[in-house]
Coordinates of C-alpha atoms and ligand atoms in Angstrom, one line a residue:
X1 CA 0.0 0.0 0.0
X2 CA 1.2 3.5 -1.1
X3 CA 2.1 5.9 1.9
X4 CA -0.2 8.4 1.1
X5 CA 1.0 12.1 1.0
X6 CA -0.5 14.8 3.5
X7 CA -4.3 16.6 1.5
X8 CA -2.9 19.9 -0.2
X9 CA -3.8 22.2 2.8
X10 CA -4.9 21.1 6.4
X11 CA -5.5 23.0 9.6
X12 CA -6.2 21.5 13.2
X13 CA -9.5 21.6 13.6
X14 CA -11.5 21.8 16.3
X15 CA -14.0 19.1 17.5
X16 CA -16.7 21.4 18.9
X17 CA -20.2 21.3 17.4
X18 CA -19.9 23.6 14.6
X19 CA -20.9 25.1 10.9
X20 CA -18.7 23.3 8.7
X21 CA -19.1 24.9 4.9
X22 CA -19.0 22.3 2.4
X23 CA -17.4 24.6 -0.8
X24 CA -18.7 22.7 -3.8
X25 CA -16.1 23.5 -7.3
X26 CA -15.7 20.9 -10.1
X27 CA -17.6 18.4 -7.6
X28 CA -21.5 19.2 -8.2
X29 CA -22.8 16.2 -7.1
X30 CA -24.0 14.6 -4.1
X31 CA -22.6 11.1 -3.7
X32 CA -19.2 9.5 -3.2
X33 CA -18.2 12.9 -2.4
X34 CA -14.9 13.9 -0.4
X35 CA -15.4 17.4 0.6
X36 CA -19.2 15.9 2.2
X37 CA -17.4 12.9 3.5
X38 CA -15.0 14.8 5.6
X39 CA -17.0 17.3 6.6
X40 CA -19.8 14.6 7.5
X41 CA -16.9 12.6 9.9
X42 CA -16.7 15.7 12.1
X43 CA -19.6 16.8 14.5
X44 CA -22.4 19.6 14.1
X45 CA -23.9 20.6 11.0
X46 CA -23.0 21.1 7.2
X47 CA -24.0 23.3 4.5
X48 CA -23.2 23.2 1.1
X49 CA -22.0 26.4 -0.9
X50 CA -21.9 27.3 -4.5
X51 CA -20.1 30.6 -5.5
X52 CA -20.4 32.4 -9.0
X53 CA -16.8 34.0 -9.2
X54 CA -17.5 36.7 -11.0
X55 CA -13.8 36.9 -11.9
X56 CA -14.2 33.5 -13.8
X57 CA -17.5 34.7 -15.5
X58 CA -15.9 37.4 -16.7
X59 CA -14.3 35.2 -19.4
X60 CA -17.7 34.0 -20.4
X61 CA -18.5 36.5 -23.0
X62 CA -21.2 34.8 -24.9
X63 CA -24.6 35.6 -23.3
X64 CA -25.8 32.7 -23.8
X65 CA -23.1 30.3 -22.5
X66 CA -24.4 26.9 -22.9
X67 CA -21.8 26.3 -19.7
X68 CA -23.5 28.7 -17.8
X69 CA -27.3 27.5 -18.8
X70 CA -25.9 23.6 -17.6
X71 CA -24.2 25.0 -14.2
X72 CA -26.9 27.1 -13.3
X73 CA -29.5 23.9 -13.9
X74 CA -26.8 21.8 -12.0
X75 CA -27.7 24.3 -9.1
X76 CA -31.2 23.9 -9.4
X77 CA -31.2 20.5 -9.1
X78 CA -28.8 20.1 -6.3
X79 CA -30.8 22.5 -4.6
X80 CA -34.1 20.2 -5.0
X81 CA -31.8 17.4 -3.9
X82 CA -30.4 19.1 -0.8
X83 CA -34.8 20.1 0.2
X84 CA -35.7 16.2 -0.5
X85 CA -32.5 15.9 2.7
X86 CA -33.8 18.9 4.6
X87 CA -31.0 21.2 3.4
X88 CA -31.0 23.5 0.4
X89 CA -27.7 25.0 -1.6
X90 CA -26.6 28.2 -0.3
X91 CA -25.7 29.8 -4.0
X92 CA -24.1 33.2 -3.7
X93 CA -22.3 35.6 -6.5
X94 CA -19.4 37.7 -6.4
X95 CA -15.7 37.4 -6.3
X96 CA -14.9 34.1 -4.7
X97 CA -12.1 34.8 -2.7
X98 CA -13.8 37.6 -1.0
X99 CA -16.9 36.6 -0.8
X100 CA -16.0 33.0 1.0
X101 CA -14.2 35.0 3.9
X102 CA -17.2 37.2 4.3
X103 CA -19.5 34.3 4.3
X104 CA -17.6 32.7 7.2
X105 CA -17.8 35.4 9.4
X106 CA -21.6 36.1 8.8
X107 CA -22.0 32.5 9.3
X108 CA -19.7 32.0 12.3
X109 CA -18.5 28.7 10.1
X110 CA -15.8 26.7 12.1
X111 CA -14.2 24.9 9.0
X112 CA -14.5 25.2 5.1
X113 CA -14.0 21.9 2.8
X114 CA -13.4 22.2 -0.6
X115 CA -11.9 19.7 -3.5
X116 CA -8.3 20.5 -3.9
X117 CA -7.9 22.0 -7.2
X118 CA -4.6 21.9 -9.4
X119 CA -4.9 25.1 -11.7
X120 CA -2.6 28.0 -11.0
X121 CA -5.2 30.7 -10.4
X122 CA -7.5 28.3 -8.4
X123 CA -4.7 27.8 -5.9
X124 CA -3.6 30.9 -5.3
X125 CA -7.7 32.1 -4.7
X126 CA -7.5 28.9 -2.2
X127 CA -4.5 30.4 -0.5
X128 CA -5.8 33.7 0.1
X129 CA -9.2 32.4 1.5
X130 CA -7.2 29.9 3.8
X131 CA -5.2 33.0 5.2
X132 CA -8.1 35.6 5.4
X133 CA -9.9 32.6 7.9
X134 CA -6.8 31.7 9.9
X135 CA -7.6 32.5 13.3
X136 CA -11.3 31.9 12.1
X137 CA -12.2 29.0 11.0
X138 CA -9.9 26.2 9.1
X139 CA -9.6 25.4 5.9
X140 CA -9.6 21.6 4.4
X141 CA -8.4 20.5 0.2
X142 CA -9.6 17.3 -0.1
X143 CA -8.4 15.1 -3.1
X144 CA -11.5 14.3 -5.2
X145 CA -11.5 15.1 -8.4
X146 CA -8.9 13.1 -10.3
X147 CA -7.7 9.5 -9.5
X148 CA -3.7 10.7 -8.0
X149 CA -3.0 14.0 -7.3
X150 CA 0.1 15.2 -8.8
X151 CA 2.5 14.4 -5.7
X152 CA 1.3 11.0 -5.4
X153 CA 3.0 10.0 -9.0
X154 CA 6.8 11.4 -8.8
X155 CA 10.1 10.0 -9.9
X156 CA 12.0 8.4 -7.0
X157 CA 13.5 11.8 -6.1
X158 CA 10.4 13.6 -5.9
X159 CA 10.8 15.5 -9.5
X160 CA 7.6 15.3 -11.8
X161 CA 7.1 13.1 -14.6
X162 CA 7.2 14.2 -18.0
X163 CA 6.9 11.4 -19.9
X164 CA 3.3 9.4 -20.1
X165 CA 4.4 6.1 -20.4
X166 CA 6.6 5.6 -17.3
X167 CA 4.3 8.2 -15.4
X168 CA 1.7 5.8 -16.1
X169 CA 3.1 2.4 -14.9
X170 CA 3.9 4.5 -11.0
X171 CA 0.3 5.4 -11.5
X172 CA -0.6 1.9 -11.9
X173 CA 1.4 0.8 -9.1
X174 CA 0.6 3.2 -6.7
X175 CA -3.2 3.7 -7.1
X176 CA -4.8 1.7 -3.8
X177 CA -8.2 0.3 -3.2
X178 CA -8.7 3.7 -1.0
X179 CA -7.9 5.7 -4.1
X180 CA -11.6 4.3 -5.9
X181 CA -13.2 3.6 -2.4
X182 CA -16.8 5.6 -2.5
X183 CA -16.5 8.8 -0.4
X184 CA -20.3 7.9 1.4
X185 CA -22.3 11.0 2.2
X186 CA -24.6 9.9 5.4
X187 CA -26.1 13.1 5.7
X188 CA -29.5 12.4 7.6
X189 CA -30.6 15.2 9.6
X190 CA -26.9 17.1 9.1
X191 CA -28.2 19.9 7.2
X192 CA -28.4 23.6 8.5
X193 CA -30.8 25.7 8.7
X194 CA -30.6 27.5 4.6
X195 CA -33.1 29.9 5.3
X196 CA -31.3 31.3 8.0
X197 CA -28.3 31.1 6.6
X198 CA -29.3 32.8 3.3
X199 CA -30.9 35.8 5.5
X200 CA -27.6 36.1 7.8
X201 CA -25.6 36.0 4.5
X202 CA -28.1 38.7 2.7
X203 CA -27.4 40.6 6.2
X204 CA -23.8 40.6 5.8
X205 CA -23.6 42.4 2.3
X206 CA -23.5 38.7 0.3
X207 CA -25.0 38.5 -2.6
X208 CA -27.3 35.2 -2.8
X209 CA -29.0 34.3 -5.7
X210 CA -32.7 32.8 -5.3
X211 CA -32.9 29.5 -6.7
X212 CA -37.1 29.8 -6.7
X213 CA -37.8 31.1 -9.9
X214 CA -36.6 28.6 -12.2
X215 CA -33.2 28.7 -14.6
X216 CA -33.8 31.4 -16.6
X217 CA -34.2 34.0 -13.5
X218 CA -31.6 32.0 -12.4
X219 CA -29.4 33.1 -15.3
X220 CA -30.9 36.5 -15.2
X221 CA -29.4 36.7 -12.0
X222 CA -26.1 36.4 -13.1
X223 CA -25.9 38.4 -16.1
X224 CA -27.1 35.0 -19.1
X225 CA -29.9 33.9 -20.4
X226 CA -30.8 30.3 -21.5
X227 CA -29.6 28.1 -24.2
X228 CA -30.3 24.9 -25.6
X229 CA -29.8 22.1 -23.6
X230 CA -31.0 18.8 -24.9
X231 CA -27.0 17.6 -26.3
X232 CA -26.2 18.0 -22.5
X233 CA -28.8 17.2 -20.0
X234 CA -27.2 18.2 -16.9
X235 CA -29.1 15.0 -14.7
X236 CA -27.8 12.4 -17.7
X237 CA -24.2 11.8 -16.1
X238 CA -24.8 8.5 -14.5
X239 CA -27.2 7.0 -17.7
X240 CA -24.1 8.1 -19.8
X241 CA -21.7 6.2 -17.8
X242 CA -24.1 3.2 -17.4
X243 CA -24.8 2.8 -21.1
X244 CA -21.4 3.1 -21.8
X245 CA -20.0 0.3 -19.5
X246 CA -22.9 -1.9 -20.4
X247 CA -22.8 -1.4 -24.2
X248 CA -20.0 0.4 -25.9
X249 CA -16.9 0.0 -22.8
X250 CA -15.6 -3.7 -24.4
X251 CA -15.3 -2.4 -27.7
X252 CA -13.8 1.1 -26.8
X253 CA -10.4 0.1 -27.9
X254 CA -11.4 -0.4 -31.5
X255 CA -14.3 2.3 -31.8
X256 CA -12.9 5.5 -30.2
X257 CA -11.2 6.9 -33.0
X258 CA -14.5 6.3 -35.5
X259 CA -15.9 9.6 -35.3
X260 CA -19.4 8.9 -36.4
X261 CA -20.2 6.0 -33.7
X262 CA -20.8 6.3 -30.1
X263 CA -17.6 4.3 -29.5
X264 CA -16.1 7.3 -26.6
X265 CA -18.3 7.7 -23.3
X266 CA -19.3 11.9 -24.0
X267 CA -18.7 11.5 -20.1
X268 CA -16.4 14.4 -20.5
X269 CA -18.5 17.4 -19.0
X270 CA -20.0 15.3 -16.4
X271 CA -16.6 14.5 -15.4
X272 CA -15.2 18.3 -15.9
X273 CA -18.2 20.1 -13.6
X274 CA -17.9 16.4 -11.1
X275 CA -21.4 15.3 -12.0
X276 CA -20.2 12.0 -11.9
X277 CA -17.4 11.0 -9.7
X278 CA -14.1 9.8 -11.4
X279 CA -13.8 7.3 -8.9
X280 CA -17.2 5.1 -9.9
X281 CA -15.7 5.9 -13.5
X282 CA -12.6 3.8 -12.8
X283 CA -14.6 1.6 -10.4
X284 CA -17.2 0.8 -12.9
X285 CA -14.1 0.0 -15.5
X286 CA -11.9 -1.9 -13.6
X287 CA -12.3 -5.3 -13.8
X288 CA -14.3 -4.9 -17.2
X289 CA -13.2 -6.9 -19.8
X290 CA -11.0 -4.8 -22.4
X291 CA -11.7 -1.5 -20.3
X292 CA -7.4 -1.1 -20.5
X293 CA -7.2 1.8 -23.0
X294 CA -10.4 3.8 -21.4
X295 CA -8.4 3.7 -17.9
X296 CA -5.3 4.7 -19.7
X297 CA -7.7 7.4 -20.3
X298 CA -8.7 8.5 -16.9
X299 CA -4.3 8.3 -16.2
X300 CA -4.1 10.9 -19.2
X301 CA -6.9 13.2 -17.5
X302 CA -4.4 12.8 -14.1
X303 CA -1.1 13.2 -16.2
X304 CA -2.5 16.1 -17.5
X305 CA -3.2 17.9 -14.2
X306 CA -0.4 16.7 -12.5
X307 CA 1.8 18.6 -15.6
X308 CA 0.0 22.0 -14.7
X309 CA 0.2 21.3 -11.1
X310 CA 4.2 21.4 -11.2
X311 CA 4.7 23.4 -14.5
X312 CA 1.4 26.2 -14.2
X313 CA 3.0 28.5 -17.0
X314 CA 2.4 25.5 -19.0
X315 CA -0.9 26.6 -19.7
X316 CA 0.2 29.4 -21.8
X317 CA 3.6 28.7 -23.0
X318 CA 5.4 26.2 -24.7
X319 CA 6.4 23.4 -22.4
X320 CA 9.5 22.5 -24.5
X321 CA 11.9 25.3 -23.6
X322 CA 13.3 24.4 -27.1
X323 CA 10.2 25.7 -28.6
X324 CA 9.2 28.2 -26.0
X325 CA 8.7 31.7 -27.6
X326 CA 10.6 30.9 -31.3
X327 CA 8.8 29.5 -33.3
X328 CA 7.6 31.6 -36.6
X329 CA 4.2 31.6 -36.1
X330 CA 1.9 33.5 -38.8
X331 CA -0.7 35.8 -38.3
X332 CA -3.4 35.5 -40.6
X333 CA -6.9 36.9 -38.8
X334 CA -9.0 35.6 -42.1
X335 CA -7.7 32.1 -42.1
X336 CA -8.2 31.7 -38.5
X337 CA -11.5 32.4 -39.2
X338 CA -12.1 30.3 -41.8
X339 CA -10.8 27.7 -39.3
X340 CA -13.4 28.8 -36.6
X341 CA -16.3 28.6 -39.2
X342 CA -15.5 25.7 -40.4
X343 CA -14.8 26.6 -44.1
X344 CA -11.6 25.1 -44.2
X345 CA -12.3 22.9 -47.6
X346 CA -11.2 19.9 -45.8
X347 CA -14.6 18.3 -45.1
X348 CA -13.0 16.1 -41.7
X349 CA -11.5 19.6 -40.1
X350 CA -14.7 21.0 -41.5
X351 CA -16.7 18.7 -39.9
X352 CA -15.2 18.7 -36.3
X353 CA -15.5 22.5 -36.2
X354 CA -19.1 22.7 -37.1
X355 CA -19.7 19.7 -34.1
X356 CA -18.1 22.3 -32.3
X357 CA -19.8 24.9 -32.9
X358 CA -23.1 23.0 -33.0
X359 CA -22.5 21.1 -29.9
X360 CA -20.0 22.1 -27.7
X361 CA -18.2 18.7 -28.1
X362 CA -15.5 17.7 -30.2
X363 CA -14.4 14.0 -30.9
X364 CA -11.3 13.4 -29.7
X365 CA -9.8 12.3 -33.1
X366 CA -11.3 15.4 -34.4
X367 CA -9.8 17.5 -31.7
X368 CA -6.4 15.7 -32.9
X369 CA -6.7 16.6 -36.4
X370 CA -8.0 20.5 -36.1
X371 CA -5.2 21.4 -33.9
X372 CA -2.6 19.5 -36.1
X373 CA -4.2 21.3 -39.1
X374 CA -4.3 25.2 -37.4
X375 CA -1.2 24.7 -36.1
X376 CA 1.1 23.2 -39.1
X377 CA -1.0 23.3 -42.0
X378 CA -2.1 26.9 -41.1
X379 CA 1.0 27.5 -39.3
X380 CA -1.4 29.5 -36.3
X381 CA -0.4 30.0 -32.8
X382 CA -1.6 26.8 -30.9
X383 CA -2.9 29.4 -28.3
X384 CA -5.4 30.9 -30.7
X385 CA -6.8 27.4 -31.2
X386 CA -6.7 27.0 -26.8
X387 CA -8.5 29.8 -26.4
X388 CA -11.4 29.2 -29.2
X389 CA -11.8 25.5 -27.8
X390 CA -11.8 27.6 -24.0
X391 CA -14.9 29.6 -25.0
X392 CA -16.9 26.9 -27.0
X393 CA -16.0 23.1 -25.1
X394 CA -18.7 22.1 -22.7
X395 CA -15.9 20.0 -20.9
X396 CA -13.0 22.9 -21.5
X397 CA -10.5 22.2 -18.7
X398 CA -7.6 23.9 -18.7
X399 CA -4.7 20.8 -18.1
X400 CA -6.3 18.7 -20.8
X401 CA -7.0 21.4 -23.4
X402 CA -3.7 22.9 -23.1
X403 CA -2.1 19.3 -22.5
X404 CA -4.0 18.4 -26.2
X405 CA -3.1 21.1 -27.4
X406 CA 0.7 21.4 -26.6
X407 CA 0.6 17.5 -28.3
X408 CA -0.8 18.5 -31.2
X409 CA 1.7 21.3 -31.8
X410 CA 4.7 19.6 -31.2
X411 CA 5.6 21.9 -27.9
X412 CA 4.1 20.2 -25.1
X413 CA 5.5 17.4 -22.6
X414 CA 5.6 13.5 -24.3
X415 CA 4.3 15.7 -27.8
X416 CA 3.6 14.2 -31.4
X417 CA 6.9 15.2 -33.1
X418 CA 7.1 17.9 -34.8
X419 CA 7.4 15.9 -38.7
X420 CA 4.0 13.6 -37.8
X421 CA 1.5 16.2 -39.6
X422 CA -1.6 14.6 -40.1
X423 CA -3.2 14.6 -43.5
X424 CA -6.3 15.6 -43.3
X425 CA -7.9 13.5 -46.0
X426 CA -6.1 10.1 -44.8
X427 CA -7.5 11.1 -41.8
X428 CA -11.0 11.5 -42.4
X429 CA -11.1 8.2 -45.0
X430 CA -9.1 6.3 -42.2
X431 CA -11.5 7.2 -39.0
X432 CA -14.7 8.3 -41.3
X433 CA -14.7 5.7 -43.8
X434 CA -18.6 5.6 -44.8
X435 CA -18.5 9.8 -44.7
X436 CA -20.9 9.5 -41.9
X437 CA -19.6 12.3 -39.5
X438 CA -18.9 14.7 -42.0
X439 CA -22.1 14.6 -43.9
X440 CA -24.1 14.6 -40.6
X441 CA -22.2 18.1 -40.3
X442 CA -21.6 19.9 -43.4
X443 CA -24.8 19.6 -45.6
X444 CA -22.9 21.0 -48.2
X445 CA -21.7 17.6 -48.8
X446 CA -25.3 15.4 -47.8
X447 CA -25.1 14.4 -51.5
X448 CA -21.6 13.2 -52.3
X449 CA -21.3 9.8 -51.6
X450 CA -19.2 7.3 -49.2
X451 CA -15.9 7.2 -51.3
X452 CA -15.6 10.6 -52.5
X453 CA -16.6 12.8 -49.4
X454 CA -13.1 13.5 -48.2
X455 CA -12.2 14.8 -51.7
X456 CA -15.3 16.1 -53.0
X457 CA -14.0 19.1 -54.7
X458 CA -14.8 19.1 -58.7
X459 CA -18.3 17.1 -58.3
X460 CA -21.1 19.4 -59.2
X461 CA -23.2 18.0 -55.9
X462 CA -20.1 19.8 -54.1
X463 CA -20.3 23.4 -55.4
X464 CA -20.9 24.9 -52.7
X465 CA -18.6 23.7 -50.5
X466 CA -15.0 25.6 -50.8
X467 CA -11.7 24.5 -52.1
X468 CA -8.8 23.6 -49.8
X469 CA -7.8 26.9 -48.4
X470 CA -4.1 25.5 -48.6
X471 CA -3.0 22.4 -50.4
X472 CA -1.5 19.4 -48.2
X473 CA 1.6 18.5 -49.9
X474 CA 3.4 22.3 -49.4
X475 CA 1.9 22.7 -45.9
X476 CA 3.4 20.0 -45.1
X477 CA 7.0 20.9 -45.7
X478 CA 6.4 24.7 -45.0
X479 CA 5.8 23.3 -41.5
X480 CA 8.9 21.4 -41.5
X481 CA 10.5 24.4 -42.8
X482 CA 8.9 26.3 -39.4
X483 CA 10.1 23.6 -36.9
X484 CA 13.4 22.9 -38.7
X485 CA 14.7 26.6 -38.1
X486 CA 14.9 25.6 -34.1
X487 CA 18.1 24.1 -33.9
Ligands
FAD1 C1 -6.5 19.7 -28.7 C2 -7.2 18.9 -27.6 C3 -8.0 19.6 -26.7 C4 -8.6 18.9 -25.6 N1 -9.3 19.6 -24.7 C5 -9.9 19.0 -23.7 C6 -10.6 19.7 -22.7 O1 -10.7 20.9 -22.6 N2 -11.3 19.0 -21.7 C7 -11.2 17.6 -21.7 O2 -11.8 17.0 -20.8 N3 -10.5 16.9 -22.6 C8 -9.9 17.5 -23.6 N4 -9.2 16.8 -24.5 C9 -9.1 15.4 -24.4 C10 -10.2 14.5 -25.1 O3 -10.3 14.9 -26.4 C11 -11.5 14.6 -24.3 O4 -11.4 14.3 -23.0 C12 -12.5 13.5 -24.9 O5 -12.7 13.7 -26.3 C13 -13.8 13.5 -24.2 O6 -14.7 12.6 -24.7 P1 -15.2 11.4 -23.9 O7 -15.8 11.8 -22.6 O8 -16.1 10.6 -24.8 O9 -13.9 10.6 -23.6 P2 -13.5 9.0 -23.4 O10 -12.7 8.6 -24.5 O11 -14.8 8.3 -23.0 O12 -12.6 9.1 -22.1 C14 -13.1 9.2 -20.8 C15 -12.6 10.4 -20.1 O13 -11.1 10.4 -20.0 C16 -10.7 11.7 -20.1 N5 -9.8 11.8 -21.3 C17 -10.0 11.1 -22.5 N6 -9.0 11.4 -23.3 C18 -8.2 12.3 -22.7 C19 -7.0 13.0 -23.1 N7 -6.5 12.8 -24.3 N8 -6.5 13.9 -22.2 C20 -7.1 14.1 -21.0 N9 -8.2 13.4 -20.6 C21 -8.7 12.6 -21.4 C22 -11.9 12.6 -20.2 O14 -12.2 13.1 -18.9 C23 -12.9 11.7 -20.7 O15 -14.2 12.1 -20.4 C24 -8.5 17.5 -25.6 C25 -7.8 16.8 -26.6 C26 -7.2 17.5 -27.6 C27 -6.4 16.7 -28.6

């Protein structure tokens, strides 16, 4: 069994009946739950808290974020959850590391619990709340939201992997029945008071947001109004994960990369926001028969974080130092937008961004080929390509989006090299063979059939759809030509 290593942040704590805040992040649920679970061991009563940082919303510039439609409907229904308990979510709005402080004191809280997070920003918020309570009340990271935490999988002499392969055989060894053991929320009769909590917090200044009037006050609250929800029903989590194991989990290995089946679990935003718990993920997959590469999956999701744990300027800059600030990068404003729209003339890159767009989802193969095109067939900034996938991904997490992208560009940690530049229309006959995906996206196309639809230009049933904005063979070596200049 692994030693394990001490929670992120941990204060004595006091064993008097008390107010213990239960600060819910990317762990919106209400089972197999850390932050609950620990707070739940220690006497007196618990209340859950939701805060709308309105420093994070202020990246959020679409009005009608389908993010923010899901997360506020996430609060509704935990808030019907928590009445069926005899609790209720205390939802609040303002900036988060102020605002928690403030809420303590109105509250007279003895102790905060949160899910430890790894992102740069995140951490340093958590910081600053831990020091504005000391004295106050204490403040508790749990480990919850991915498998091992990035200083549970080190080198022998403590120094970060950065390298998947070996990373993930420690992983494998170290990872201990407790690691997938259900975090159980007993929570009978442990629920404060929210009424008077809400009017104490409304006393002290607090903004709280009424959860009564349904989720388009809700978003009215906040500064959104509603979009369309039916790709992403924010209650479907656990069906998702049950239909997958049951139906599509043996086969994963050979289906993920065909882009028109259902051969991936879409568990993705479920897992991002902690709808689900990654634990009954892997728990659910472990023993399965042929459920190897998905777990390899869930290790990527933790190599990921663990990278931008240790190495947080990763996020924006080129991991590689090799790489890091010289590369020749063009600018070209109209053929990053052709990119965006879709109108690429490769009908597979063409495809993915419009399923974008469309859905807020991306297949991962797709995700693979779009970067791999703006970035060497385009020769775009791979942080152009971050920050459009940022605004528009329903599961946009900073580690694994800039952790894709970073592969896909030949800069990041364990990358593609920089001379594997995928052809596009390989690409989409390889892992779109009957032209299924990219018809069911670019009707342009809905006419052209099977073996023509990744080359459709010159057909008359394609003439509206445009010609390759750059042609394969010379992107190709202007790209070399680009990564060749770095010695
Ligand atoms: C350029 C690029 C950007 C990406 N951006 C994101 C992002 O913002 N958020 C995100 O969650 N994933 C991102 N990924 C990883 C991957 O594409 C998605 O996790 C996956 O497509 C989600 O679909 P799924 O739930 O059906 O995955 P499955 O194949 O069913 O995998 C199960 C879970 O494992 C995790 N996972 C799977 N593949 C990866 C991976 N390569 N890296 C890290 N975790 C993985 C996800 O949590 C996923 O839900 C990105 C990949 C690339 C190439």
């Amino acid at each position: 069994m692994n030693k394990k290593l001490p929670l992120f942040f941990s204060k004595a704590m006091s064993s008097d009946k008390c107010l213990s805040l239960v600060w819910l992040r990317r762990d919106l649920r209400l089972h197999d739950h850390a932050a609950l679970h620990f707070a739940l061991k220690e006497s007196g009563v618990i209340q859950p808290v939701f805060i709308f940082d309105r420093e994070i919303l202020a990246r959020f510039t679409n009005p009608k974020d389908r993010r923010l439609s899901f997360l506020a409907q996430v609060m509704l229904d935990l808030d019907s959850a928590l009445r069926t308990r005899g609790g209720g979510l205390l939802l609040l709005y303002g900036p988060a590391s102020e605002v928690m402080p403030k809420l303590v004191q109105a509250l007279g809280a003895k102790r905060v619990v949160a899910a430890a997070d790894i992102e740069g920003p995140t951490r340093t918020r958590d910081q600053t709340v831990a020091k504005a309570l000391e004295g106050i009340a204490s403040f508790h990271g749990v480990k919850d939201c991915w498998l091992m935490h990035a200083p549970e999988v080190t080198k022998s002499d403590g120094s970060p992997y950065h390298v998947f392969t070996p990373y993930s055989k420690v992983w494998r060894s170290r990872i201990t029945p407790e690691d997938l053991a259900e975090r159980k929320v007993e929570d009978k009769e442990r629920y404060a008071n929210v009424e008077h909590l809400r009017t104490s917090a409304v006393a002290a200044g607090l903004r709280v947001l009424d959860l009564n009037k349904g989720l388009a006050a809700l978003l009215e609250q906040i500064g959104y109004a509603p979009a369309d929800l039916r790709e992403w029903p924010a209650d479907a989590g656990h069906e998702r994960l049950e239909r997958f194991a049951e139906q599509r989990l043996s086969a994963y290995a050979n289906d993920r990369n065909l882009m028109a089946e259902d051969g991936t679990s879409c568990l993705s935003p479920y897992l991002r926001h902690g709808l689900v718990s990654v634990r009954e993920c892997a728990r659910r997959a472990w023993d399965h028969p042929g459920a190897e590469a998905w777990i390899n999956e869930l290790i990527w999701r933790d190599f990921y974080a663990m990278i931008l744990y240790h190495y947080p300027q990763s996020a924006h800059t080129e991991f590689n130092p090799k790489y890091r600030d010289v590369l020749n990068w063009r600018q070209s404003d109209e053929d990053f937008a052709r990119w965006c729209q879709g109108h690429t003339g490769y009908p597979v890159v063409d495809a993915a961004m419009r399923q974008l767009r469309e859905t807020g989802w991306m297949h991962n193969r797709a995700r693979m080929i779009v970067a791999s095109f703006l970035t060497k067939h385009l020769r775009l900034d791979w942080r152009l390509g971050e920050e459009f996938f940022a605004q528009h991904l329903m599961d946009y997490d900073l580690a694994s989006n800039a952790g894709g992208w970073q592969w896909a560009s030949s800069t990041g940690t364990d990358a593609q090299p920089y001379f594997r530049i995928f052809n596009p229309i390989a690409q989409g006959e390889r892992f779109d063979p009957n032209g299924e995906y990219v018809r069911r996206y670019v009707p342009e196309l809905i006419n052209i059939p099977a073996g023509k639809v990744h080359q459709p230009w010159g057909y008359n049933a394609a003439r509206d759809y445009p010609k390759p904005m750059v042609e394969h063979t010379q992107a190709r070596a202007a790209a070399l030509h680009m990564f060749k200049q770095i010695a």
